[in-house]
Coordinates of C-alpha atoms in Angstrom, one line a residue:
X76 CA 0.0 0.0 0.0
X77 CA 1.3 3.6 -0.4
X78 CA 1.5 6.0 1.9
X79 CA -1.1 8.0 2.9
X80 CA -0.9 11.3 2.3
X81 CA -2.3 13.8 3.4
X82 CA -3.0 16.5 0.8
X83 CA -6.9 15.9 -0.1
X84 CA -5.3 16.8 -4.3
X85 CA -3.7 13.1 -4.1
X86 CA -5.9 11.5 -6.7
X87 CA -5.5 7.9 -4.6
X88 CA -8.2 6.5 -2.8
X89 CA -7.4 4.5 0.3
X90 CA -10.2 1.2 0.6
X91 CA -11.2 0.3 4.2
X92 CA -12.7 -2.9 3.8
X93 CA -15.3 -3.1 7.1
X94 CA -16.6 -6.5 6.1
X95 CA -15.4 -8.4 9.0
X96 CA -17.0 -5.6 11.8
X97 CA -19.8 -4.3 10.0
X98 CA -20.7 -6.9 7.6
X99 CA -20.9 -9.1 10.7
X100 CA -23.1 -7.1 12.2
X101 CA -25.7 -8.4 9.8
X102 CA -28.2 -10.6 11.6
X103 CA -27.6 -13.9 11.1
X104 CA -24.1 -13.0 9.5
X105 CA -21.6 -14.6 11.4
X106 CA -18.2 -16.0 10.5
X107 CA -16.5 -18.9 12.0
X108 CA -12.6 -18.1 12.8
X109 CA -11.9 -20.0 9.8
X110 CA -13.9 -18.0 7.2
X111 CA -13.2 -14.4 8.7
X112 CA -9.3 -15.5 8.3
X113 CA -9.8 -16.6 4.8
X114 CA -12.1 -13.6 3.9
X115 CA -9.2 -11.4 5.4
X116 CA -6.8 -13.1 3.4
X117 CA -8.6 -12.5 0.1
X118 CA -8.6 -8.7 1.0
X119 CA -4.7 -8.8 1.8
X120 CA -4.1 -9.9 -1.7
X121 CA -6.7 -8.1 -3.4
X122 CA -5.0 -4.4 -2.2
X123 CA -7.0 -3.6 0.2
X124 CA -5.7 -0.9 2.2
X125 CA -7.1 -1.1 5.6
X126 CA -8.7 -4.0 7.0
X127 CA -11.0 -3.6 9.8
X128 CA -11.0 -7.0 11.3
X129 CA -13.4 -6.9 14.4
X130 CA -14.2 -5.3 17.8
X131 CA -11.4 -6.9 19.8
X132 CA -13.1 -6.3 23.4
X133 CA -16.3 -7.5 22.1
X134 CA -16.0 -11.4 22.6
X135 CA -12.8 -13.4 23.3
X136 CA -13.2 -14.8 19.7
X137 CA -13.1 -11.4 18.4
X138 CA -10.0 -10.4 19.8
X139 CA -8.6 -14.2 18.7
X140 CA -9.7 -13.4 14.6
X141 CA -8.0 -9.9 14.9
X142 CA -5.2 -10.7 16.5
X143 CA -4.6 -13.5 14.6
X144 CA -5.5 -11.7 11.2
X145 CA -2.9 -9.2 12.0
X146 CA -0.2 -11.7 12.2
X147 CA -1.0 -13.3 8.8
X148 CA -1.8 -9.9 7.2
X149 CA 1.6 -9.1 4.6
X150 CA 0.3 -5.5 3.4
X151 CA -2.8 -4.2 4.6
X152 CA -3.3 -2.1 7.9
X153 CA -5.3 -3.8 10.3
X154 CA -7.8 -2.0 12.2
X155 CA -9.7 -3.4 15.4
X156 CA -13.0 -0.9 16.6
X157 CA -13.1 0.7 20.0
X158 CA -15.9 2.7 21.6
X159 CA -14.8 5.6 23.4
X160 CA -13.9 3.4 26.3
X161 CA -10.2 3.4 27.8
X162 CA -10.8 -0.5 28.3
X163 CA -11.8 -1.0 24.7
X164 CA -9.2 1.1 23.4
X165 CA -6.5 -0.5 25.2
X166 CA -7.9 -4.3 24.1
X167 CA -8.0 -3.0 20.6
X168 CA -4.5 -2.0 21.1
X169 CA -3.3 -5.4 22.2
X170 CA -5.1 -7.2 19.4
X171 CA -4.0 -5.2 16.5
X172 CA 0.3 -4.9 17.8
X173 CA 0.7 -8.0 16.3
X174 CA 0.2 -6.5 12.7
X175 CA 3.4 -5.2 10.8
X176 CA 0.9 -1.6 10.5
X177 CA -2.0 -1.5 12.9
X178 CA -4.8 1.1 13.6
X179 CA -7.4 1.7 16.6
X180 CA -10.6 2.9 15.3
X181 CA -12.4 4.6 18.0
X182 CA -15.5 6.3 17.9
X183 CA -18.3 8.3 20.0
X184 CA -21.9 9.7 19.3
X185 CA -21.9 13.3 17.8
X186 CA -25.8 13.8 17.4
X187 CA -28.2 15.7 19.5
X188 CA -30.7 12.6 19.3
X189 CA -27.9 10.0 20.3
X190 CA -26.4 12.5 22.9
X191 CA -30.1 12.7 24.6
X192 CA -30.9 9.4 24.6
X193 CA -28.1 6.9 23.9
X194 CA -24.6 8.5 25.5
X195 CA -26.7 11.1 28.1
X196 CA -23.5 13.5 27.7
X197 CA -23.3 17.2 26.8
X198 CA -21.6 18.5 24.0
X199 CA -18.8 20.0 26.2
X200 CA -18.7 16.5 27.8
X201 CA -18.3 14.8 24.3
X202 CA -15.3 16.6 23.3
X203 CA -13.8 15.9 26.4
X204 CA -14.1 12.1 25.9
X205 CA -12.7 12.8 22.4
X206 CA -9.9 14.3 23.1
X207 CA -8.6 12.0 26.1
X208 CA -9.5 9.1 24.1
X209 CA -8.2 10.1 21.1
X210 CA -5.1 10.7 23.2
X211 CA -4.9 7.4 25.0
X212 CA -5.2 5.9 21.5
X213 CA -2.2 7.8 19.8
X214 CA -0.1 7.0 22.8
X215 CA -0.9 3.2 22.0
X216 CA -0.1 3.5 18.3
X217 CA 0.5 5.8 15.5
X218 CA -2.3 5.0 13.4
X219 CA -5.9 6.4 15.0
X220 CA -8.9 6.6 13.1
X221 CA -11.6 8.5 15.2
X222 CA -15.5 8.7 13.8
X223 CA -18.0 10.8 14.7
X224 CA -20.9 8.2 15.1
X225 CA -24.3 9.5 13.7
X226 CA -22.4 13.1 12.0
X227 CA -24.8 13.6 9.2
X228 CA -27.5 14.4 11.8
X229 CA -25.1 16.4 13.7
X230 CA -24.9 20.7 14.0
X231 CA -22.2 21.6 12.1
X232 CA -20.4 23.7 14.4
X233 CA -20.0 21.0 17.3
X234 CA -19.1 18.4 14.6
X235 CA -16.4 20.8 13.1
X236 CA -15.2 21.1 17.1
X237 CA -15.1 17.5 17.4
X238 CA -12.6 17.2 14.4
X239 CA -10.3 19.7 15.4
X240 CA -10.4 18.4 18.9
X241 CA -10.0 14.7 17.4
X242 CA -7.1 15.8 15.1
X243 CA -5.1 18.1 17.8
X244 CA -5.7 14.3 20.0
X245 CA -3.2 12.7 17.1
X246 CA -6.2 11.4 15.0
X247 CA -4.5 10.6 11.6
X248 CA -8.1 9.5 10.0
X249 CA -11.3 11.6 10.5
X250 CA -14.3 9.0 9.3
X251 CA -17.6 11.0 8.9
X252 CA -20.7 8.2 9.3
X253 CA -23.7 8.8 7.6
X254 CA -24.6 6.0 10.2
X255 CA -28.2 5.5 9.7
X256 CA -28.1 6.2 5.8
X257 CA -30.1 9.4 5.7
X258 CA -27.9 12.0 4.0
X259 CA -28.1 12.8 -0.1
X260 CA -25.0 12.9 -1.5
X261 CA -25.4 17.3 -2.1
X262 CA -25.6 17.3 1.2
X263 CA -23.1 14.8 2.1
X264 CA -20.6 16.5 -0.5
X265 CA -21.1 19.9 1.5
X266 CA -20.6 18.1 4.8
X267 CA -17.1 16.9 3.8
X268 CA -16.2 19.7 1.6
X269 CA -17.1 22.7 4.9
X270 CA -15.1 20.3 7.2
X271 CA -11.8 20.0 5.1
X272 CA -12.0 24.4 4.3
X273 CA -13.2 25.3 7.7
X274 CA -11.2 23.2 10.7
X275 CA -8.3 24.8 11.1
X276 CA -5.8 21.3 11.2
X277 CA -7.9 19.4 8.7
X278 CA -4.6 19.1 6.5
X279 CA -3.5 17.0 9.5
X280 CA -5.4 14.0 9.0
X281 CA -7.4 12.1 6.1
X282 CA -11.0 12.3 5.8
X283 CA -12.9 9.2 5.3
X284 CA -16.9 8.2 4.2
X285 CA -18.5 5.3 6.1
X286 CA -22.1 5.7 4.6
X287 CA -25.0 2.6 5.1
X288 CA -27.9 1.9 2.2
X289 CA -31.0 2.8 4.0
X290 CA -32.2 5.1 1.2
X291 CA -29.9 3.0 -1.4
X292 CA -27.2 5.9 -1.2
X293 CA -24.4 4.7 0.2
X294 CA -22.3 4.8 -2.8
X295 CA -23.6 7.8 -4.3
X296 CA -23.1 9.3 -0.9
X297 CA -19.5 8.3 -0.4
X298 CA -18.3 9.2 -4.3
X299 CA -19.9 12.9 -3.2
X300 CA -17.2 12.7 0.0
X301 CA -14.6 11.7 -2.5
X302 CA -15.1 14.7 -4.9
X303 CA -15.3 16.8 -1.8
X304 CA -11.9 15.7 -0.3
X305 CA -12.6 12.6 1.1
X306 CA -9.7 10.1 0.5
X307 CA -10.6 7.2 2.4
X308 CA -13.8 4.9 1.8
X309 CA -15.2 2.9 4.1
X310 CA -17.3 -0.2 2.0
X311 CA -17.8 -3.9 2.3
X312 CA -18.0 -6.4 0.0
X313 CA -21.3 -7.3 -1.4
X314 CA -22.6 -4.7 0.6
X315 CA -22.7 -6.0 3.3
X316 CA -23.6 -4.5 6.9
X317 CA -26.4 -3.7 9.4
X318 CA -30.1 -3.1 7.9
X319 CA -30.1 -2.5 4.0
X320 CA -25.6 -2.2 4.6
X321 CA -23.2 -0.6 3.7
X322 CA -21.0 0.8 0.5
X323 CA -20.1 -2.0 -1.8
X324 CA -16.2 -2.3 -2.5
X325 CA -17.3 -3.6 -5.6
X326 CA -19.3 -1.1 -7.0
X327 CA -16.9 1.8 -5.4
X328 CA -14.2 0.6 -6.9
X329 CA -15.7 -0.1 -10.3
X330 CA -16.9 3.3 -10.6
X331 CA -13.9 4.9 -10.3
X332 CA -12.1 2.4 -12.4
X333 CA -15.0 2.9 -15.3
X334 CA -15.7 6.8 -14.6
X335 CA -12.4 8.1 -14.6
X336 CA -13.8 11.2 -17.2
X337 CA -15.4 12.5 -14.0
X338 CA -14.0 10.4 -10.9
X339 CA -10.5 11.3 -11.8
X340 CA -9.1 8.5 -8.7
X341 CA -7.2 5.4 -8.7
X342 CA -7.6 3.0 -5.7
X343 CA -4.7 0.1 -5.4
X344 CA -7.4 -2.9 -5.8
X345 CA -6.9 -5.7 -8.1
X346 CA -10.7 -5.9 -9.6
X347 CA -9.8 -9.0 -10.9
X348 CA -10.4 -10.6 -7.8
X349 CA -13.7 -8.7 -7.0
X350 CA -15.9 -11.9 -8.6
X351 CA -13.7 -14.0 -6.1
X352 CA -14.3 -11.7 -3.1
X353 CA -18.0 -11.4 -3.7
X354 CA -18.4 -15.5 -3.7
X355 CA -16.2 -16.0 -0.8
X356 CA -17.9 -13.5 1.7
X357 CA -21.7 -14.8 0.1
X358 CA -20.6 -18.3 1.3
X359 CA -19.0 -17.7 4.5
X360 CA -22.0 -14.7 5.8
X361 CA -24.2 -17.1 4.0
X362 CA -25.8 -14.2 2.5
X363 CA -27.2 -14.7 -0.9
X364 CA -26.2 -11.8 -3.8
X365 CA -29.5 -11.0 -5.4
X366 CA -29.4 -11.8 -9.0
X367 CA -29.2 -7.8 -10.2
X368 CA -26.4 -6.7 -8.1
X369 CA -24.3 -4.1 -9.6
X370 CA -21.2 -5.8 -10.6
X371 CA -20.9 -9.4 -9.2
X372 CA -24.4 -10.5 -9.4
X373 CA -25.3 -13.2 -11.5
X374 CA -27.0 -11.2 -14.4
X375 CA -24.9 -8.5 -14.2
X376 CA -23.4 -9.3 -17.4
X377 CA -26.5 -11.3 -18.8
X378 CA -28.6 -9.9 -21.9
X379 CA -31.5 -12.0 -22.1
X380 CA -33.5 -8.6 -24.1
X381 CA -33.2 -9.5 -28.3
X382 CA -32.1 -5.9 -28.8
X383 CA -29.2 -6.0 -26.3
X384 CA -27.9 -9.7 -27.8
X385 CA -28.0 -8.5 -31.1
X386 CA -26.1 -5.3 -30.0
X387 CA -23.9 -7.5 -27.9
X388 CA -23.0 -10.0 -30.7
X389 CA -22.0 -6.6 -33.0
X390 CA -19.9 -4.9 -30.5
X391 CA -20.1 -5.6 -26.6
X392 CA -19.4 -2.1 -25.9
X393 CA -23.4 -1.0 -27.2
X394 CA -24.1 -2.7 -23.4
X395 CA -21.7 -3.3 -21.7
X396 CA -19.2 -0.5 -19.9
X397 CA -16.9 -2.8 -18.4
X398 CA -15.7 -6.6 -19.4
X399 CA -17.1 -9.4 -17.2
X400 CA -12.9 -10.5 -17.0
X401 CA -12.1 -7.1 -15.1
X402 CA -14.2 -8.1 -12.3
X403 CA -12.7 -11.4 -12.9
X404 CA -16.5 -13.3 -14.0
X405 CA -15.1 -16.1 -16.7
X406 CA -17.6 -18.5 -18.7
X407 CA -18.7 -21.2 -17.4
X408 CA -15.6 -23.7 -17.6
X409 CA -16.5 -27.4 -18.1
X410 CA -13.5 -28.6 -16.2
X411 CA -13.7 -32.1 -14.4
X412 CA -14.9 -35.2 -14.5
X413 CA -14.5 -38.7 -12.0
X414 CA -11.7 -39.7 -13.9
X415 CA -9.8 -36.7 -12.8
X416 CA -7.0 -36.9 -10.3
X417 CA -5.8 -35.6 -7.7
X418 CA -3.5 -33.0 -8.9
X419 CA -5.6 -32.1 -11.6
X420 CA -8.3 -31.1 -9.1
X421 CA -5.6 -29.3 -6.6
X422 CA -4.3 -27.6 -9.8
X423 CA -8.5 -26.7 -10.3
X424 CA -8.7 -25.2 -7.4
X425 CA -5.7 -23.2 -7.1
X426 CA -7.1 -21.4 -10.7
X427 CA -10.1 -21.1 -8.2
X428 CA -8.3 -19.1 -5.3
X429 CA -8.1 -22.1 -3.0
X430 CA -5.0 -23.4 -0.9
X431 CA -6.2 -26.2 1.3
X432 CA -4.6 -27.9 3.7
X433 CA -4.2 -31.5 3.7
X434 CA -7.0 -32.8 5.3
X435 CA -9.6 -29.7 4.2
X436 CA -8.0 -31.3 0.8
X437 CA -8.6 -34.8 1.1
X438 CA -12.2 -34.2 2.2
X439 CA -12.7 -31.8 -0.8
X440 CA -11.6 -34.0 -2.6
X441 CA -13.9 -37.3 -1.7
X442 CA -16.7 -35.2 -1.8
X443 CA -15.8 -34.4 -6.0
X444 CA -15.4 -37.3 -6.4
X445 CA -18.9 -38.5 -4.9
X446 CA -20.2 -35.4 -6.8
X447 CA -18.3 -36.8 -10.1
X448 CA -20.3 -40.2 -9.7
X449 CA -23.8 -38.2 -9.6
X450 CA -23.6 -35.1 -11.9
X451 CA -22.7 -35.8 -15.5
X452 CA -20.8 -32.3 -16.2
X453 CA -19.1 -30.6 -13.1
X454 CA -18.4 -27.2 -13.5
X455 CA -16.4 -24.3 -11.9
X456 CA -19.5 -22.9 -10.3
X457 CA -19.9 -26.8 -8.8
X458 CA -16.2 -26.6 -7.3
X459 CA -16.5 -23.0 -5.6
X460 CA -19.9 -24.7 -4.1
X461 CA -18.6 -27.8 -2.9
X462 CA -15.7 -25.9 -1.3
X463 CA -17.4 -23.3 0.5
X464 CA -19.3 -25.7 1.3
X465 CA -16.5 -27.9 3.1
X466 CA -15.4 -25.1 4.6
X467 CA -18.3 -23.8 6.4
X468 CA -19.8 -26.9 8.0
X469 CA -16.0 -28.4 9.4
X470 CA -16.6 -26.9 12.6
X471 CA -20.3 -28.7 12.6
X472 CA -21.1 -30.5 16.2
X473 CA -24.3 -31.9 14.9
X474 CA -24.0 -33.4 11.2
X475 CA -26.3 -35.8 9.0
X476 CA -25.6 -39.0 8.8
X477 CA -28.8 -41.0 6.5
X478 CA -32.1 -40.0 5.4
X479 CA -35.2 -41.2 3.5
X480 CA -37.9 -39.1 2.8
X481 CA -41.3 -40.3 1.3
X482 CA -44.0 -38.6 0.1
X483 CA -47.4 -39.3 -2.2
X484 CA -49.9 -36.7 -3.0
X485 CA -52.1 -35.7 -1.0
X486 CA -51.2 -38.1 1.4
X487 CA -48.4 -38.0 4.1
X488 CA -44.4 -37.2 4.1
X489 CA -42.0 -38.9 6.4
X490 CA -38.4 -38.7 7.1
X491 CA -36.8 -41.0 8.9
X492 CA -33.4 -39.2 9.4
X493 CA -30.1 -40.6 11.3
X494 CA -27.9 -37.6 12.8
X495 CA -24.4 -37.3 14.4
X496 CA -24.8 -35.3 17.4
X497 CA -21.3 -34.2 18.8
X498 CA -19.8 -37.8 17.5
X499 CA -23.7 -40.4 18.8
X500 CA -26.1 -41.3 16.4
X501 CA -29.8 -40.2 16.7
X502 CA -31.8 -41.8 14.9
X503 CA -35.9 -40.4 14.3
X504 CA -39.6 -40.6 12.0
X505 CA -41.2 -37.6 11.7
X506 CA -44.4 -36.6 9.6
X507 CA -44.4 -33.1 7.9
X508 CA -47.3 -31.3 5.6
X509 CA -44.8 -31.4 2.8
X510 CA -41.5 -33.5 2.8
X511 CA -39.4 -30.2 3.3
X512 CA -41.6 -29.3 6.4
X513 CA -40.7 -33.5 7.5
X514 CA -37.2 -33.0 7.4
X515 CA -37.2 -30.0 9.6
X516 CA -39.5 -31.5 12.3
X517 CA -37.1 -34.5 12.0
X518 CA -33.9 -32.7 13.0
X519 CA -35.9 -30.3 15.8
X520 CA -36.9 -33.5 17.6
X521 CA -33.5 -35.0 17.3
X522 CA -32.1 -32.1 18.3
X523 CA -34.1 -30.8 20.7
X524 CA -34.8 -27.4 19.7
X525 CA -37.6 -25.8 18.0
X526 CA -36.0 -22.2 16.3
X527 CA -37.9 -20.2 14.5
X528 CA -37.3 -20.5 10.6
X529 CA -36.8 -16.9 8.9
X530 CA -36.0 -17.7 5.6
X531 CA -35.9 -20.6 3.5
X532 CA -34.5 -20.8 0.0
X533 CA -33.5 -23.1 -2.8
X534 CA -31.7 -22.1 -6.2
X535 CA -29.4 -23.8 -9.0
X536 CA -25.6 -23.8 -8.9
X537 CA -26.0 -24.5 -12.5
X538 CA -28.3 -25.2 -15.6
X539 CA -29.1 -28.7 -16.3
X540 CA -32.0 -31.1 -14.4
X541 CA -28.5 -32.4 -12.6
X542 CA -27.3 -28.9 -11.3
X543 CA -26.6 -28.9 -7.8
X544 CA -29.1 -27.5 -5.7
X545 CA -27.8 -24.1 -3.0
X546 CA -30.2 -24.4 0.1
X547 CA -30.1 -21.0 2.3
X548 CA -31.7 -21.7 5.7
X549 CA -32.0 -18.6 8.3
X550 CA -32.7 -19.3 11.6
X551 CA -33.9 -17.1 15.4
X552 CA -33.3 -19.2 19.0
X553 CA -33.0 -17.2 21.8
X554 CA -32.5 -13.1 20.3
X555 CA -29.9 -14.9 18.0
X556 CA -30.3 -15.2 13.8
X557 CA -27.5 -17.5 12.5
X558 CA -28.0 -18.9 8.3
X559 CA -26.6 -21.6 6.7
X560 CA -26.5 -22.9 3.1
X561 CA -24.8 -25.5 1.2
X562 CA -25.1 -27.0 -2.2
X563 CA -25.8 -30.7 -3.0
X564 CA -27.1 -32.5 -6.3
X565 CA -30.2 -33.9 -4.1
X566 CA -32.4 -30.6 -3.5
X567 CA -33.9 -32.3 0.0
X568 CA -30.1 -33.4 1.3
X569 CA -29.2 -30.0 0.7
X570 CA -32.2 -28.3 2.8
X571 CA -31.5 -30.4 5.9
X572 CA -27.8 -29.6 5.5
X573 CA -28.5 -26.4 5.5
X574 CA -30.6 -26.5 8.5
X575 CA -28.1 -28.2 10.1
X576 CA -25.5 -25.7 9.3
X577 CA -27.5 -23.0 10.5
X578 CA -28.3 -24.5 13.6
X579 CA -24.8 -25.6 14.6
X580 CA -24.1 -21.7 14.0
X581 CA -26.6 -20.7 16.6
X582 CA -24.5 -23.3 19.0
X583 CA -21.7 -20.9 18.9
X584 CA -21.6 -18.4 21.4
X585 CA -20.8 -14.9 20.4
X586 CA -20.3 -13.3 23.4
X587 CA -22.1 -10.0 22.3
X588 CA -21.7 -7.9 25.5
X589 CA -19.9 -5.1 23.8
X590 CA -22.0 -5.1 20.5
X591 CA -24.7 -2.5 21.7
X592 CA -23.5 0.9 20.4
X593 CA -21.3 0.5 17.0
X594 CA -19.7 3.3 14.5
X595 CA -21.1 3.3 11.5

């Protein structure tokens, strides 16, 4: 990464992936250690600039995935979130000194609304607490990052004493949140623009957009902070983040990269690996990306209209303004079948972005196979499933063992189901009014548990009457939302897998005692 600097006329713009703090945040979003490492090393060597890897004092396995991120990080920053709390501070310290650069993020409510009735402070009192815990920070480590949580709903004249008192602290980043996503980006642009021209030390730090999608603005709203001086962008991928999210890298990124004529910008991200990115953090949040996503979703590059394929066919430029190979989409690949070996299919995946480890290989491996025997054409699409797949139900306590579903019409559907339940076999027959509805009741009475079931979804990983079938299960137990998905050739299998892996994610314990007021 370059250095920052700090004159606003630098045409760089520095990416702060929040995908692993805010994305997470997302009900029902949660990462297993495994999956935030990987998603965090896919953002390492993508470009990423800063890497905002948690809320170290939230939960023990917080701190554990930051700390641990920045060890393996080679050239992104690595930020860890603090509340305005000497304790948090001093924890995100401690997680984020094992990274070669490291930053503490710290932030406080600026808004008359969230002063009132959330922090119960006055404004005197606020920039007290910013300036001793901007302080504490910049005595920890060079690198502090301090936001202004709710700013777009804040005066003016107290926000712009805020800065200056966060800056004259050491702040070396100034992040201005439009944290419930209610600012247009004129307005936004004027925020950012009267900030940098009216504190007096605003040359002092870089200013940075963090804006969510609850009026589908976010990325309008940060490229208006960018043409106003704004040289940092705070985005996740797929867009990830509480309510309707956050800033999508992808489409960020992409606009500047397409738009230079009026985004005159560069940012330091390798967009080949955006495609990549997008699938990785889909699979591991297990958050579907709807079909007409800007950039990475599946018909962003699909002309199904007879004007547009005849245009298409005669130039691809009449429709498209960027190649589906810059974001790094490639056609689907026929590339394997059950005579393939192994080094063939380790060579496959490494084309794919993977690097297993021996025994996340073998596994990967028998399960192609087994795929091999059932599907007549596996595809690239098939691989990236049946990975993802692996790698988000390893940590599983409860897994499926057998099951038989039958069904007639209008008549009963039974499942008799075996499970594995922390390494002991349960076996049960359970009736259902349709054979999905069976298999559910099967696994909540061998289980135990009856969760409410938010959302249930099944859709292709490929064409063809053999395509393997991508179950997304959402589940609520207990205040918590945890989803699961997986993809398997038998469209029942993968429903109670899915189940399954949604349930085992509600057995992992969070720890969310620090989660109640977040930046952003």
């Amino acid at each position: 990464m370059s250095e920052q600097n700090h004159n606003t006329n630098t045409d760089q713009v520095f990416i702060f992936d929040t995908t692993l703090r805010d994305g997470e945040q997302s009900p029902g979003a949660t990462m297993t250690f495994e999956e935030k490492l990987q998603v965090a090393e896919l953002l390492d060597d993508m470009g990423v600039d800063i890497i905002e890897a948690g809320f170290p004092i939230a939960s023990n396995g917080d701190f554990e995935a930051v700390a641990e991120i920045s060890r393996r990080s080679k050239n992104s920053v690595i930020a860890g979130l603090a509340r305005a709390i000497p304790a948090d501070i001093d924890r995100a310290a401690e997680a984020v000194r094992f990274a070669n650069r490291g930053r503490i993020h710290t932030f406080v409510s600026t808004s008359p609304i969230h002063l009132a009735h959330q922090m119960r402070k006055t404004q005197d009192e606020v920039l007290e607490i910013v300036t001793k815990t901007v302080t504490q920070a910049r005595n920890l480590i060079d690198d502090v990052e301090w936001s202004g949580m709710d700013a777009t709903r804040t005066p003016m004249d107290f926000l712009g004493k805020c800065v200056e008192a966060a800056i004259n602290a050491g702040a070396t980043t100034i992040n201005i949140p439009d944290t419930v996503g209610y600012s247009v980006p004129e307005e936004y642009y004027n925020m950012i623009k009267t900030l940098i021209e009216t504190v007096p030390n605003s040359d002092k730090a870089i200013f940075s957009t963090h804006c969510h999608n609850d009026l589908g603005l976010a990325v309008a709203n940060s490229l208006a902070g960018v043409q106003a001086g704004a040289r940092q962008v705070e985005c996740t991928i797929n867009g990830l983040g509480e309510r309707a999210g956050n800033a999508a890298l992808e489409e960020i990124v992409m606009a500047i990269k397409t738009r230079g004529d009026t985004l005159p910008y560069h940012t330091e991200i390798d967009s080949t690996h955006l495609a990549r990115a997008s699938k990785i953090v889909a699979a591991a949040s297990n958050f579907n990306v709807q079909f007409n996503k800007a950039i990475v979703g599946k018909n962003a590059f699909a002309h199904e209209s007879g004007i547009h394929q005849d245009g298409m066919l005669k130039n691809a430029e009449t429709y498209e303004i960027m190649t589906p190979e810059s974001v790094g989409i490639k056609a689907t690949s026929l590339v394997m079948g059950k005579h393939s070996g192994r080094h063939a299919f380790k060579e496959k995946l490494k084309e794919l972005g993977y690097e297993l480890g021996d025994n996340a290989f073998q596994e990967a491996f028998q399960r192609f196979k087994e795929l091999a025997d059932r599907k007549k054409h596996v595809y690239d699409e098939d691989l990236v499933a049946l990975v993802d797949d692996e790698m988000g139900s390893v940590e599983d306590k409860i897994k499926l063992v057998s099951m038989s579903v039958s069904t007639s019409t209008g008549g009963a559907h039974q499942c008799d189901m075996v499970l594995s339940i922390e390494g002991e076999q349960k076996s049960v027959s359970v009736t259902g009014t349709g054979s999905v509805d069976a298999i559910f009741n099967a696994i909540k009475e061998a289980v135990g548990a009856d969760p409410h079931l938010v959302l249930y979804g099944v859709d292709a990983v490929t064409g063809g009457t053999d395509a393997q079938a991508n179950a997304h299960v959402r589940l609520e137990m207990d205040g918590k939302i945890a989803s699961g998905r997986t993809a398997e050739p038998d469209t029942l299998v993968a429903s109670a897998r899915a189940y399954l892996n949604a349930y085992n994610r509600l057995l992992v314990e969070r720890g969310a005692s620090a989660q109640g007021a977040m930046a952003g």
